[in-house]
PDB file of C-alpha atoms in Angstrom:
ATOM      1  CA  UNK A   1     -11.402  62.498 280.745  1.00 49.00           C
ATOM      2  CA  UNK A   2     -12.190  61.980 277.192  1.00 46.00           C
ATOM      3  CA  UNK A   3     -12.259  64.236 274.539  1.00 46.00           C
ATOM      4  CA  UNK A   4     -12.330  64.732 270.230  1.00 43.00           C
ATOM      5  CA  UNK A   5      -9.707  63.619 268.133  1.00 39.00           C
ATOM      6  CA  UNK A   6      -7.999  60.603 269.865  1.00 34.00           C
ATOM      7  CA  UNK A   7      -9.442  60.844 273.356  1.00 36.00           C
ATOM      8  CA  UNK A   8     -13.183  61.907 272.631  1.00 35.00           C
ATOM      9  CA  UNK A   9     -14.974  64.232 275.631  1.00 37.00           C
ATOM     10  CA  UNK A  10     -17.567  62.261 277.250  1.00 36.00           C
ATOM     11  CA  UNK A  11     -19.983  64.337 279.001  1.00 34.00           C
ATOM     12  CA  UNK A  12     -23.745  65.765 279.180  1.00 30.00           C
ATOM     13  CA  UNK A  13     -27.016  65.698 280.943  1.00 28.00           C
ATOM     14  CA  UNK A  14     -30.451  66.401 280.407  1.00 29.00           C
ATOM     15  CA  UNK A  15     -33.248  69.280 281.688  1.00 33.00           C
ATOM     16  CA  UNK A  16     -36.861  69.806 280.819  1.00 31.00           C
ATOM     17  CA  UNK A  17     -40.063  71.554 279.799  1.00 33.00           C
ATOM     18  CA  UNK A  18     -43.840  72.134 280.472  1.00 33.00           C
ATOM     19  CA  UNK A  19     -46.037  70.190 278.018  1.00 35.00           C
ATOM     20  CA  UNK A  20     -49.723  70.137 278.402  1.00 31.00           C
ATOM     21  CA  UNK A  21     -51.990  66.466 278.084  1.00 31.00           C
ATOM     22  CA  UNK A  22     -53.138  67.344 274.474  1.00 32.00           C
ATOM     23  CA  UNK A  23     -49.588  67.291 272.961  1.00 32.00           C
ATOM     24  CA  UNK A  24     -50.137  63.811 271.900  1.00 32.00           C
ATOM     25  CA  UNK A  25     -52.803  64.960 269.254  1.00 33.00           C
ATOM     26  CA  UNK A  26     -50.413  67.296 267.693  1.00 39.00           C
ATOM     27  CA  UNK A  27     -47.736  67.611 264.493  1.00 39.00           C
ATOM     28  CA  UNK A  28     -44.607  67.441 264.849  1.00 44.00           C
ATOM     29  CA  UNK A  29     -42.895  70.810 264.789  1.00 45.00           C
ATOM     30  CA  UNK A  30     -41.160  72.037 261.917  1.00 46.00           C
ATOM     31  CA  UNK A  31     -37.460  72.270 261.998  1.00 49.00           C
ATOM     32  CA  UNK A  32     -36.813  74.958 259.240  1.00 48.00           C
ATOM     33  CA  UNK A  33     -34.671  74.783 256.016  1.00 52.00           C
ATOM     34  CA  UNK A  34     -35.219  72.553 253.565  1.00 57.00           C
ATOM     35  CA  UNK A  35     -38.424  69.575 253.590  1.00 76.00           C
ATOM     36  CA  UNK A  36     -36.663  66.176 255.089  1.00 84.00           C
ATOM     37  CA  UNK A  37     -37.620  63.178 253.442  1.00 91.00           C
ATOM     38  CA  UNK A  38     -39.601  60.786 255.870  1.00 92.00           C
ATOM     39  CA  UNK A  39     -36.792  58.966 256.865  1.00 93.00           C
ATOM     40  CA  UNK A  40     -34.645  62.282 257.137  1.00 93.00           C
ATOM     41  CA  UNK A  41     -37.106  62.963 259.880  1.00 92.00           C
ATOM     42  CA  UNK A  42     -37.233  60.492 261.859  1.00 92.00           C
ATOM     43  CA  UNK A  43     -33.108  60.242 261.933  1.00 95.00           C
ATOM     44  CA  UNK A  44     -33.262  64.279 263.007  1.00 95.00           C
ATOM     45  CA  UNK A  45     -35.705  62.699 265.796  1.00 94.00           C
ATOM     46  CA  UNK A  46     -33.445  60.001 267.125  1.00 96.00           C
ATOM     47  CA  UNK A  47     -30.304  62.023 267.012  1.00 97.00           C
ATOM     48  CA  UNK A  48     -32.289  64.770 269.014  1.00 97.00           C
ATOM     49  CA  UNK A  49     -33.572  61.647 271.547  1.00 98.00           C
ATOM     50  CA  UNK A  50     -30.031  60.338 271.507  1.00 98.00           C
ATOM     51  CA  UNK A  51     -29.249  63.123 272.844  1.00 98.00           C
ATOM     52  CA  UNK A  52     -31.754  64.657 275.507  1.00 98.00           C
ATOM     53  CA  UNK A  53     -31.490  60.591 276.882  1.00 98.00           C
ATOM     54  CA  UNK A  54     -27.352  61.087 277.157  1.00 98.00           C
ATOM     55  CA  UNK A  55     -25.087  63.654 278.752  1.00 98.00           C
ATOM     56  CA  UNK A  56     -26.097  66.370 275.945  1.00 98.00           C
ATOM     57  CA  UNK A  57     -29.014  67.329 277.884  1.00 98.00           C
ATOM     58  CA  UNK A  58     -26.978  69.439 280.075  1.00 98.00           C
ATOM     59  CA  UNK A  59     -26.400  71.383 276.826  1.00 98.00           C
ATOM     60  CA  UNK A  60     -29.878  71.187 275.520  1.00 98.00           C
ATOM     61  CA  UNK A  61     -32.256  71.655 278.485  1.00 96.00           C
ATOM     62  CA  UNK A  62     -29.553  73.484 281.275  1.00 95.00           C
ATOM     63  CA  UNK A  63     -26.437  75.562 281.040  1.00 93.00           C
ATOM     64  CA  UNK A  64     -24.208  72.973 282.746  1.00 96.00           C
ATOM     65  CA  UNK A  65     -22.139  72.209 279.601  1.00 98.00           C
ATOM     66  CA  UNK A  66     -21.540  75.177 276.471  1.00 98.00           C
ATOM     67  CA  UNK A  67     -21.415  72.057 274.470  1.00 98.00           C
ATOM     68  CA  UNK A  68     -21.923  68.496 274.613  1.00 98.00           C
ATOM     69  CA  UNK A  69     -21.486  65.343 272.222  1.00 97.00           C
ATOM     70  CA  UNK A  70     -24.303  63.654 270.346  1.00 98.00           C
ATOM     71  CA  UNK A  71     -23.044  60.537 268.908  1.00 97.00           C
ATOM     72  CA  UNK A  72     -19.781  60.091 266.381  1.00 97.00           C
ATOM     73  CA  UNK A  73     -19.995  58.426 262.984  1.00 96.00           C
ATOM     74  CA  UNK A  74     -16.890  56.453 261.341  1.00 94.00           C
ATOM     75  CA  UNK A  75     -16.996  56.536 257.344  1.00 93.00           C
ATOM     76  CA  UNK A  76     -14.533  55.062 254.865  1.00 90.00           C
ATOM     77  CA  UNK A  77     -14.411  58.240 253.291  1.00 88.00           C
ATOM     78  CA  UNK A  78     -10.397  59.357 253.702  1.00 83.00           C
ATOM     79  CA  UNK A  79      -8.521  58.573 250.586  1.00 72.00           C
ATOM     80  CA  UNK A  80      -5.135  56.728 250.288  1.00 64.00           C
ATOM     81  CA  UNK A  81      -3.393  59.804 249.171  1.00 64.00           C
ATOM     82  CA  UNK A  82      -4.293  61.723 252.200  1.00 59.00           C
ATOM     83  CA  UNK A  83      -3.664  59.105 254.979  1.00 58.00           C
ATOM     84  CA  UNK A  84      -0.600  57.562 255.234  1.00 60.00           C
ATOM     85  CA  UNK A  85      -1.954  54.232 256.598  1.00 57.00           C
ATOM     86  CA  UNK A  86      -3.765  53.359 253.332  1.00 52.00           C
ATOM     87  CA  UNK A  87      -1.337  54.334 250.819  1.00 52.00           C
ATOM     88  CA  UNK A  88      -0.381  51.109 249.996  1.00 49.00           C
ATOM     89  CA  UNK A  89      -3.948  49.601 250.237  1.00 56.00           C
ATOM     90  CA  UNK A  90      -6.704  48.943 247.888  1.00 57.00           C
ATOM     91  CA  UNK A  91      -9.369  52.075 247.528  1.00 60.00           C
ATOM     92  CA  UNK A  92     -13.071  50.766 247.156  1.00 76.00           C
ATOM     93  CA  UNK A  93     -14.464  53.828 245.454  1.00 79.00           C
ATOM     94  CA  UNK A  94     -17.715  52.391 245.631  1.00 86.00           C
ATOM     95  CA  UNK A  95     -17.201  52.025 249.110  1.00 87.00           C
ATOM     96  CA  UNK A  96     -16.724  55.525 250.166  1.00 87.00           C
ATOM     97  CA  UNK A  97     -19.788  57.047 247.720  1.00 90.00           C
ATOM     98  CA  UNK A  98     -21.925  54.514 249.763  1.00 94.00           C
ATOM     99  CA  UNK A  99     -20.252  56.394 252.829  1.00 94.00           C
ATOM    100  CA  UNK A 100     -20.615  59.751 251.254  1.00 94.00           C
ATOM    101  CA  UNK A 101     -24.481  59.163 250.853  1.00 95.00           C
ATOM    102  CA  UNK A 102     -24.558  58.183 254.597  1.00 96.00           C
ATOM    103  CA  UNK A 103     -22.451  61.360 255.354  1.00 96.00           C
ATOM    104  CA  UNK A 104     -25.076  63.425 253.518  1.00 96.00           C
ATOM    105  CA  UNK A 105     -28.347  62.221 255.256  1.00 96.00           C
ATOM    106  CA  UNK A 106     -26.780  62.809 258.437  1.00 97.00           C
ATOM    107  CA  UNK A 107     -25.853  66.448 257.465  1.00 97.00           C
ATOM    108  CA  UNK A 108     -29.224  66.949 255.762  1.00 96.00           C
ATOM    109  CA  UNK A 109     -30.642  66.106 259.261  1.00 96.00           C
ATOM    110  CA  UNK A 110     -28.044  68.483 261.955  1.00 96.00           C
ATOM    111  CA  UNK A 111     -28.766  71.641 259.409  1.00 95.00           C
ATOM    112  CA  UNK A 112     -32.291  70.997 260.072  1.00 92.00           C
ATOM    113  CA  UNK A 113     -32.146  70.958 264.046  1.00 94.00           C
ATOM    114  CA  UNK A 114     -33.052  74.186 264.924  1.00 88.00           C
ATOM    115  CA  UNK A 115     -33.952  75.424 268.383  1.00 93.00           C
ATOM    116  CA  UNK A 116     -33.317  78.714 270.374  1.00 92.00           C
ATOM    117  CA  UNK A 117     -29.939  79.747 271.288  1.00 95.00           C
ATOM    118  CA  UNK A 118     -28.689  75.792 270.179  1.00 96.00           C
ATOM    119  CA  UNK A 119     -27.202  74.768 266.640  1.00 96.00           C
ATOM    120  CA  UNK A 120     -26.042  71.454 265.880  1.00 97.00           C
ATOM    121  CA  UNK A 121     -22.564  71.091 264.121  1.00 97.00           C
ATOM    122  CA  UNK A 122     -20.919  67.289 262.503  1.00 97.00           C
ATOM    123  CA  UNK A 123     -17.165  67.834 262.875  1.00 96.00           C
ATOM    124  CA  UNK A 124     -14.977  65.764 260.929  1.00 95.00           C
ATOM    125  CA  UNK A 125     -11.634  65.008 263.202  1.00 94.00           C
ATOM    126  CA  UNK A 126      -7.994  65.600 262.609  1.00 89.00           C
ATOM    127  CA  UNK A 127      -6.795  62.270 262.731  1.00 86.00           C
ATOM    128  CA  UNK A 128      -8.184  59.049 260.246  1.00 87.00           C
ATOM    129  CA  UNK A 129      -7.295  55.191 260.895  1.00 87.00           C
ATOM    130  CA  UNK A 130      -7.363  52.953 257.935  1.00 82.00           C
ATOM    131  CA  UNK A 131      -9.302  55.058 255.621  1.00 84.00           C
ATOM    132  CA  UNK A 132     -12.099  55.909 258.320  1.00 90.00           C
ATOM    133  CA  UNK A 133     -12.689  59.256 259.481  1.00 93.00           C
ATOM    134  CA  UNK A 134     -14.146  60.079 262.861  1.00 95.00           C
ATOM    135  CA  UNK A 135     -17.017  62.824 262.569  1.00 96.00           C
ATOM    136  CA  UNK A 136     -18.816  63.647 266.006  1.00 97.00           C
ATOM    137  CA  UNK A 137     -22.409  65.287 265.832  1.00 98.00           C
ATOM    138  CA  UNK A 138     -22.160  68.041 268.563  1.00 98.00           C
ATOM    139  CA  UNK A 139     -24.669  70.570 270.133  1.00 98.00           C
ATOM    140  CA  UNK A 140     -23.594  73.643 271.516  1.00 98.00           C
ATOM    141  CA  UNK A 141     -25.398  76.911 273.450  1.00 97.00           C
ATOM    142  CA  UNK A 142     -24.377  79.814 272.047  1.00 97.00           C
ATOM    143  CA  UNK A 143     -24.743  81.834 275.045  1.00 97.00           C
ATOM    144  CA  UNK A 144     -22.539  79.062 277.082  1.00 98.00           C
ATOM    145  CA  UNK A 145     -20.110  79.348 274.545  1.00 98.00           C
ATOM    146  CA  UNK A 146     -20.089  82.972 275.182  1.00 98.00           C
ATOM    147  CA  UNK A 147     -19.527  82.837 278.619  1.00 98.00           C
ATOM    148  CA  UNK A 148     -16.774  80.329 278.601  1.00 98.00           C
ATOM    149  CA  UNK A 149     -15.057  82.082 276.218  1.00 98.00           C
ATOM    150  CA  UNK A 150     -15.500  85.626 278.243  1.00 98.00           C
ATOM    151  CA  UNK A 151     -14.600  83.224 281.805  1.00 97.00           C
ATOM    152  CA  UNK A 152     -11.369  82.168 279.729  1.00 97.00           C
ATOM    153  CA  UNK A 153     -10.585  84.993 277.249  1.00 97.00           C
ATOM    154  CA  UNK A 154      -6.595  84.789 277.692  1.00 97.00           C
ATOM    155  CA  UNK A 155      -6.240  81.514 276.631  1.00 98.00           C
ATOM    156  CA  UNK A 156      -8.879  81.536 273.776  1.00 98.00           C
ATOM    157  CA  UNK A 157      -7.912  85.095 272.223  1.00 97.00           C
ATOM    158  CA  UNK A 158      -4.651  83.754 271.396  1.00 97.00           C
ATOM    159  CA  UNK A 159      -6.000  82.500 268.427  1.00 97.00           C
ATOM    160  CA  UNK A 160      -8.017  85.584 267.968  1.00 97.00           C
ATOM    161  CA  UNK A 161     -11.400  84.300 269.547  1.00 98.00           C
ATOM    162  CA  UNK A 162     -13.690  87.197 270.902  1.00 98.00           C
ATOM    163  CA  UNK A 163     -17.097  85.875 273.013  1.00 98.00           C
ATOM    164  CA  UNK A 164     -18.894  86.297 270.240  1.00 97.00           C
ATOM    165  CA  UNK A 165     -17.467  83.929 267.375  1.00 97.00           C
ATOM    166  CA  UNK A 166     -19.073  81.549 265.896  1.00 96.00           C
ATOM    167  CA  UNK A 167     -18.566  78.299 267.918  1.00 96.00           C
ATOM    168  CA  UNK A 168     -18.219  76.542 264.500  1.00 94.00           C
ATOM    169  CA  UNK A 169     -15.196  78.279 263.466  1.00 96.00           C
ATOM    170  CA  UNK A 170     -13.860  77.851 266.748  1.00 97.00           C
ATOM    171  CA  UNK A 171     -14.272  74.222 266.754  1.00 96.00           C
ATOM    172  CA  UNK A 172     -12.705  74.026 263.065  1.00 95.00           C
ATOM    173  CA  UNK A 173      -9.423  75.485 264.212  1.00 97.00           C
ATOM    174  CA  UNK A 174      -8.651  73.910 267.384  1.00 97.00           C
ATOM    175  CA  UNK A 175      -9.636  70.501 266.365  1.00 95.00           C
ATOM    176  CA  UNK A 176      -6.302  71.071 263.941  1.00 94.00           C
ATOM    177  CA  UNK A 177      -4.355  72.291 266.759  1.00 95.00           C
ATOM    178  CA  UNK A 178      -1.753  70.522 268.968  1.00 93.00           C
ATOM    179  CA  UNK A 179      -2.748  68.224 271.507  1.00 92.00           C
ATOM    180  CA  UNK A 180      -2.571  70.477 274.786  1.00 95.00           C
ATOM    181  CA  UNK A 181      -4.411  73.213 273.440  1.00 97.00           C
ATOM    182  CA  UNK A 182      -6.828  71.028 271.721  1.00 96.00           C
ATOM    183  CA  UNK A 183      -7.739  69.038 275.192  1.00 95.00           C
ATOM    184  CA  UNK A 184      -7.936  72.370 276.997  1.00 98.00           C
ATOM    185  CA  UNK A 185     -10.062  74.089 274.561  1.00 98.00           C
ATOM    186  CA  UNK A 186     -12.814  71.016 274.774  1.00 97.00           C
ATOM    187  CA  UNK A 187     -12.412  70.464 278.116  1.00 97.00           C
ATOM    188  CA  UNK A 188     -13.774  73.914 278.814  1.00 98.00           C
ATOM    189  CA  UNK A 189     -16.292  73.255 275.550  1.00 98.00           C
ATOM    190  CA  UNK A 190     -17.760  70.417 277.215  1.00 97.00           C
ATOM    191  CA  UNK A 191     -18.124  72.175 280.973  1.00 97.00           C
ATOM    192  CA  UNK A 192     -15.540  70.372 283.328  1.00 97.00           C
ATOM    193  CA  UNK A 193     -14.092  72.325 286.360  1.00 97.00           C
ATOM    194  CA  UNK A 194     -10.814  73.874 285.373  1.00 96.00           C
ATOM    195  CA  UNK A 195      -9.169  71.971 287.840  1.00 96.00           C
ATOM    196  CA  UNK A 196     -10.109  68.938 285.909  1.00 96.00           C
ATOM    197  CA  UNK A 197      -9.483  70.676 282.644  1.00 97.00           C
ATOM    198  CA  UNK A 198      -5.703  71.366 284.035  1.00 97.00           C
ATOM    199  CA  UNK A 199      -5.399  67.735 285.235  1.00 96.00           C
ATOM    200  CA  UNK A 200      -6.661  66.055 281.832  1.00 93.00           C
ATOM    201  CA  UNK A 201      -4.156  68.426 280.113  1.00 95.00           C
ATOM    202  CA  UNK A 202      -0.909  67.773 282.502  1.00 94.00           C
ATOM    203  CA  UNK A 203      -1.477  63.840 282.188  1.00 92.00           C
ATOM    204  CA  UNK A 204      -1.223  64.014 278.514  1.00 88.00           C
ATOM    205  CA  UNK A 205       1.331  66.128 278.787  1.00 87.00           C
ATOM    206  CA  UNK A 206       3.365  63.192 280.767  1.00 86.00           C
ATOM    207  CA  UNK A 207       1.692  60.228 279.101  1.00 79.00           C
ATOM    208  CA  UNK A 208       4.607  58.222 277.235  1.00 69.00           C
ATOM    209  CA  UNK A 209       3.968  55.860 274.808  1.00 72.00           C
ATOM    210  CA  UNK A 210       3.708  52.050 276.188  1.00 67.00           C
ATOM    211  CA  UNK A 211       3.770  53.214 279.565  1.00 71.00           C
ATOM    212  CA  UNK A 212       0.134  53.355 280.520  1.00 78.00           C
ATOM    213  CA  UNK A 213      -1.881  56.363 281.245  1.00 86.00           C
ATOM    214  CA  UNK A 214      -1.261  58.833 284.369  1.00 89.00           C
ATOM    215  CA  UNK A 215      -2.893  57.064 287.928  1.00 92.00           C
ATOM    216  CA  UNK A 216      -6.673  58.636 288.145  1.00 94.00           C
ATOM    217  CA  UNK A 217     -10.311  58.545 289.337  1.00 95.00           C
ATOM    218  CA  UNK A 218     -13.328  59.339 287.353  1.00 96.00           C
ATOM    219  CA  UNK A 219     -15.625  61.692 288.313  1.00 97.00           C
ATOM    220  CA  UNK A 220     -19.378  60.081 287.524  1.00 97.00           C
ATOM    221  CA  UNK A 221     -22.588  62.306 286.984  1.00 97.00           C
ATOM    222  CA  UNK A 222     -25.459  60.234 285.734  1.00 98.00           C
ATOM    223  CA  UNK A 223     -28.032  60.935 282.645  1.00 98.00           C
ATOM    224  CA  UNK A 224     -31.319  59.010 281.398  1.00 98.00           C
ATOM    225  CA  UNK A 225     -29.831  56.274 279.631  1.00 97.00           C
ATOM    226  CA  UNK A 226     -26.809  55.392 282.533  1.00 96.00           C
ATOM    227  CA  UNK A 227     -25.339  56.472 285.838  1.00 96.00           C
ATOM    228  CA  UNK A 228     -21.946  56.278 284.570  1.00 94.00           C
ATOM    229  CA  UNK A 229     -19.874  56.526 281.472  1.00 93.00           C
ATOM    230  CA  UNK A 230     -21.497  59.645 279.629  1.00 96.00           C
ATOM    231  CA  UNK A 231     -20.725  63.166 281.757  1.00 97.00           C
ATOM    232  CA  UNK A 232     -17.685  61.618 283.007  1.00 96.00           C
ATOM    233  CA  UNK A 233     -14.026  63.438 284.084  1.00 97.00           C
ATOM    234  CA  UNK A 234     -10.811  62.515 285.130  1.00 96.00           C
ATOM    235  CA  UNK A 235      -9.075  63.616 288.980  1.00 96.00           C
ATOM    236  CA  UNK A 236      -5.922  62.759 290.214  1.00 95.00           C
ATOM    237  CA  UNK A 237      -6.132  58.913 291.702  1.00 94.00           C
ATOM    238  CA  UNK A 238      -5.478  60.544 295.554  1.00 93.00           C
ATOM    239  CA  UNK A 239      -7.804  63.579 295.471  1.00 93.00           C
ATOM    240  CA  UNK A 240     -11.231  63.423 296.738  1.00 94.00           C
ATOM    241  CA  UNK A 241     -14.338  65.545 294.941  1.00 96.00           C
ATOM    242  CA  UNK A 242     -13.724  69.367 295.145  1.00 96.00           C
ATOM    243  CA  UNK A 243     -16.843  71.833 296.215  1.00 97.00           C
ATOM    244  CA  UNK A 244     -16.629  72.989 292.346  1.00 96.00           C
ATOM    245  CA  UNK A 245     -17.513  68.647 291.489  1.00 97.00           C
ATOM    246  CA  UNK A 246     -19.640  68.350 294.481  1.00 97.00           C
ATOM    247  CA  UNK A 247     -21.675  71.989 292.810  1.00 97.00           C
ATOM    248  CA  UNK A 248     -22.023  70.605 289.464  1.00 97.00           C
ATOM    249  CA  UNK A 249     -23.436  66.906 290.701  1.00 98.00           C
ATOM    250  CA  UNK A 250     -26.102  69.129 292.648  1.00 97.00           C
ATOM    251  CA  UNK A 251     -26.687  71.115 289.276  1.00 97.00           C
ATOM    252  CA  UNK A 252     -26.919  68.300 287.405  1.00 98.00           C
ATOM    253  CA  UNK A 253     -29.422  66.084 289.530  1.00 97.00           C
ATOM    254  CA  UNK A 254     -33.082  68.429 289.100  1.00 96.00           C
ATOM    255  CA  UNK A 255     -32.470  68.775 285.541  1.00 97.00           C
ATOM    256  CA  UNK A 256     -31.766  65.332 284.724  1.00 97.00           C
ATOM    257  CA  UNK A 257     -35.264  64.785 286.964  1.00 96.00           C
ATOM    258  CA  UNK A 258     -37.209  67.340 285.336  1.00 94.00           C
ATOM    259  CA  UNK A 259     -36.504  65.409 282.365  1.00 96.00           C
ATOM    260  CA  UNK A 260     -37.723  62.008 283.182  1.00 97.00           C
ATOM    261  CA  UNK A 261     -40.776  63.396 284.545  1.00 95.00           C
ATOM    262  CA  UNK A 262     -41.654  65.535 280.958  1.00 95.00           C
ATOM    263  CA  UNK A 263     -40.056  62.640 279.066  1.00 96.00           C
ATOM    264  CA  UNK A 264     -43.624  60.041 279.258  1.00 96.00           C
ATOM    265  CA  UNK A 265     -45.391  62.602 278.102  1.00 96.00           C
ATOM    266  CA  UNK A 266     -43.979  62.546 274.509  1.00 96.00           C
ATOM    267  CA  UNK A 267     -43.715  58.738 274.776  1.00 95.00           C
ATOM    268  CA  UNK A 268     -45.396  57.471 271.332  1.00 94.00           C
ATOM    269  CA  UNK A 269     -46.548  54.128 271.515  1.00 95.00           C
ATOM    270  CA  UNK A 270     -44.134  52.596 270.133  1.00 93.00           C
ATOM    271  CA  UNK A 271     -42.045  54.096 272.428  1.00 92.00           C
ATOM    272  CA  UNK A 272     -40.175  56.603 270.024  1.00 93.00           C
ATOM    273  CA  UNK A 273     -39.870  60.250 271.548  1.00 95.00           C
ATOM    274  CA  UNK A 274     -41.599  63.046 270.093  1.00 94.00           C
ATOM    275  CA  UNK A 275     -37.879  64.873 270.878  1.00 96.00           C
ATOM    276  CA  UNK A 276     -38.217  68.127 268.961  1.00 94.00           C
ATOM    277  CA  UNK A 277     -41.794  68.862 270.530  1.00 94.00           C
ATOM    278  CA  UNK A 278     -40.412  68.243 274.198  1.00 96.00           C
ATOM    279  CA  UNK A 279     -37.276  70.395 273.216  1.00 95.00           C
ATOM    280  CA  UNK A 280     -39.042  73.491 271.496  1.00 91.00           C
ATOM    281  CA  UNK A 281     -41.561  73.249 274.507  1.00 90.00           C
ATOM    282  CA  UNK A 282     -38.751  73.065 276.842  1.00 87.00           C
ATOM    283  CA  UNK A 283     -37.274  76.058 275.411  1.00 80.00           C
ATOM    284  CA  UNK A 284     -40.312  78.548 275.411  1.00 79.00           C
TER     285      UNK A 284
END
């Protein structure tokens, strides 16, 4: 199973909507908060594609998965005096504003994603290698979140987490935590079966450096773009698919066709998506 920090979560689907044939005629919808620049636009658009084509569609279009990754960026932004690795190597200031600027547009465009009951979030991780920083773009369902949290209350309220808190301070304190409670808080983020969730946590638990990673199998669900590698989890190598996998392939499967039937319709010509229009259609 993959997940944030060191071992990023991999996971997500897709779901859909009910355009009608005239949408092709229309504007864009707007997103709220401050006017994007052109190309600010069109990056909000291809993150949003990006992600109804990979496994966040389970987050954006069904309730399979409270939250779901988008895409993660790597910037040259952490400094030598933060990160032990580049202490003793040369800083490129001009390097990292560069980064910075690239940082910014990307922000400028998640604050401006806006759709009901979803909010986009760019996460900066824990750890750094070399001077880069990992920051993942995620989407999460507030009302997922909710019910996760309520489904799992004893392990989340240790740190004081009620149902309703706001995912992003939720995410910004157990990214920082330890490793076992860091894997089992995104394991149930991202929507795996607890019995996965326990597994994934146990074989880090008994990982030891240089001696390979606990025997497993990888549970496959497909989305648009691939039938394997994007909503993916980790089972022991010797156990076969439980009812609670089996239920969540089934789940899976009419969303991810609902979508590529609504998808053509807010084909452009040059084959860019019209992603916000299919999503705030979706969602009415």
């Amino acid at each position: 199973m993959k997940t944030p920090s060191l071992v990023l979560a991999a996971t997500l689907l897709l779901s859909a909507c009910q355009p009608t044939a005239h949408l092709s005629s229309r504007r864009a919808p707007s997103m709220g908060g401050p006017t994007l620049s052109a190309a600010d636009e069109r990056l909000a658009d291809s993150l949003l594609t990006l992600a109804l084509d990979n496994e966040a569609l389970y987050t954006l279009l069904g309730d399979l998965k409270p939250m779901s990754s988008v895409t993660t960026l790597y910037l040259p932004v952490a400094r030598p005096d933060s990160v032990p690795a580049t202490r003793h190597r040369a800083f490129d200031a001009t390097q990292q504003q560069a980064a910075l600027a690239r940082l910014a547009r990307y922000q400028r465009a998640v604050d401006a994603l806006h759709f009901p009951d979803l909010s986009f979030v760019l996460l900066p991780f824990r750890m750094a290698d070399h001077g880069k920083r990992a920051m993942q773009i995620n989407v999460y369902r507030h009302s997922g979140v909710r019910k996760m949290i309520a489904a799992n209350q004893e392990f989340f309220g240790q740190w004081g987490f009620a149902p309703e808190v706001a995912p992003s301070v939720l995410l910004a304190t157990i990214e920082y935590e330890e490793r076992p409670l860091r894997y089992r808080a995104y394991g149930y983020l991202f929507g795996y079966p607890r019995a996965a969730v326990d597994f994934f946590v146990m074989a880090g638990e008994q990982q030891q450096p240089g001696k390979g990673i606990v025997p497993r199998r990888f549970f496959q669900i497909p989305v648009h773009s691939a039938r394997e590698g994007h909503f993916v989890y980790a089972l022991p190598k010797d156990q076969s698919p439980s009812d609670a996998d089996s239920a969540l392939y089934h789940r899976a499967v009419p969303v991810l066709e609902r979508y590529r039937q609504l998808r053509p319709r807010y084909q452009r010509a040059d084959g860019s998506l019209r992603a916000r229009e299919l999503l705030l259609d979706a969602s009415r």
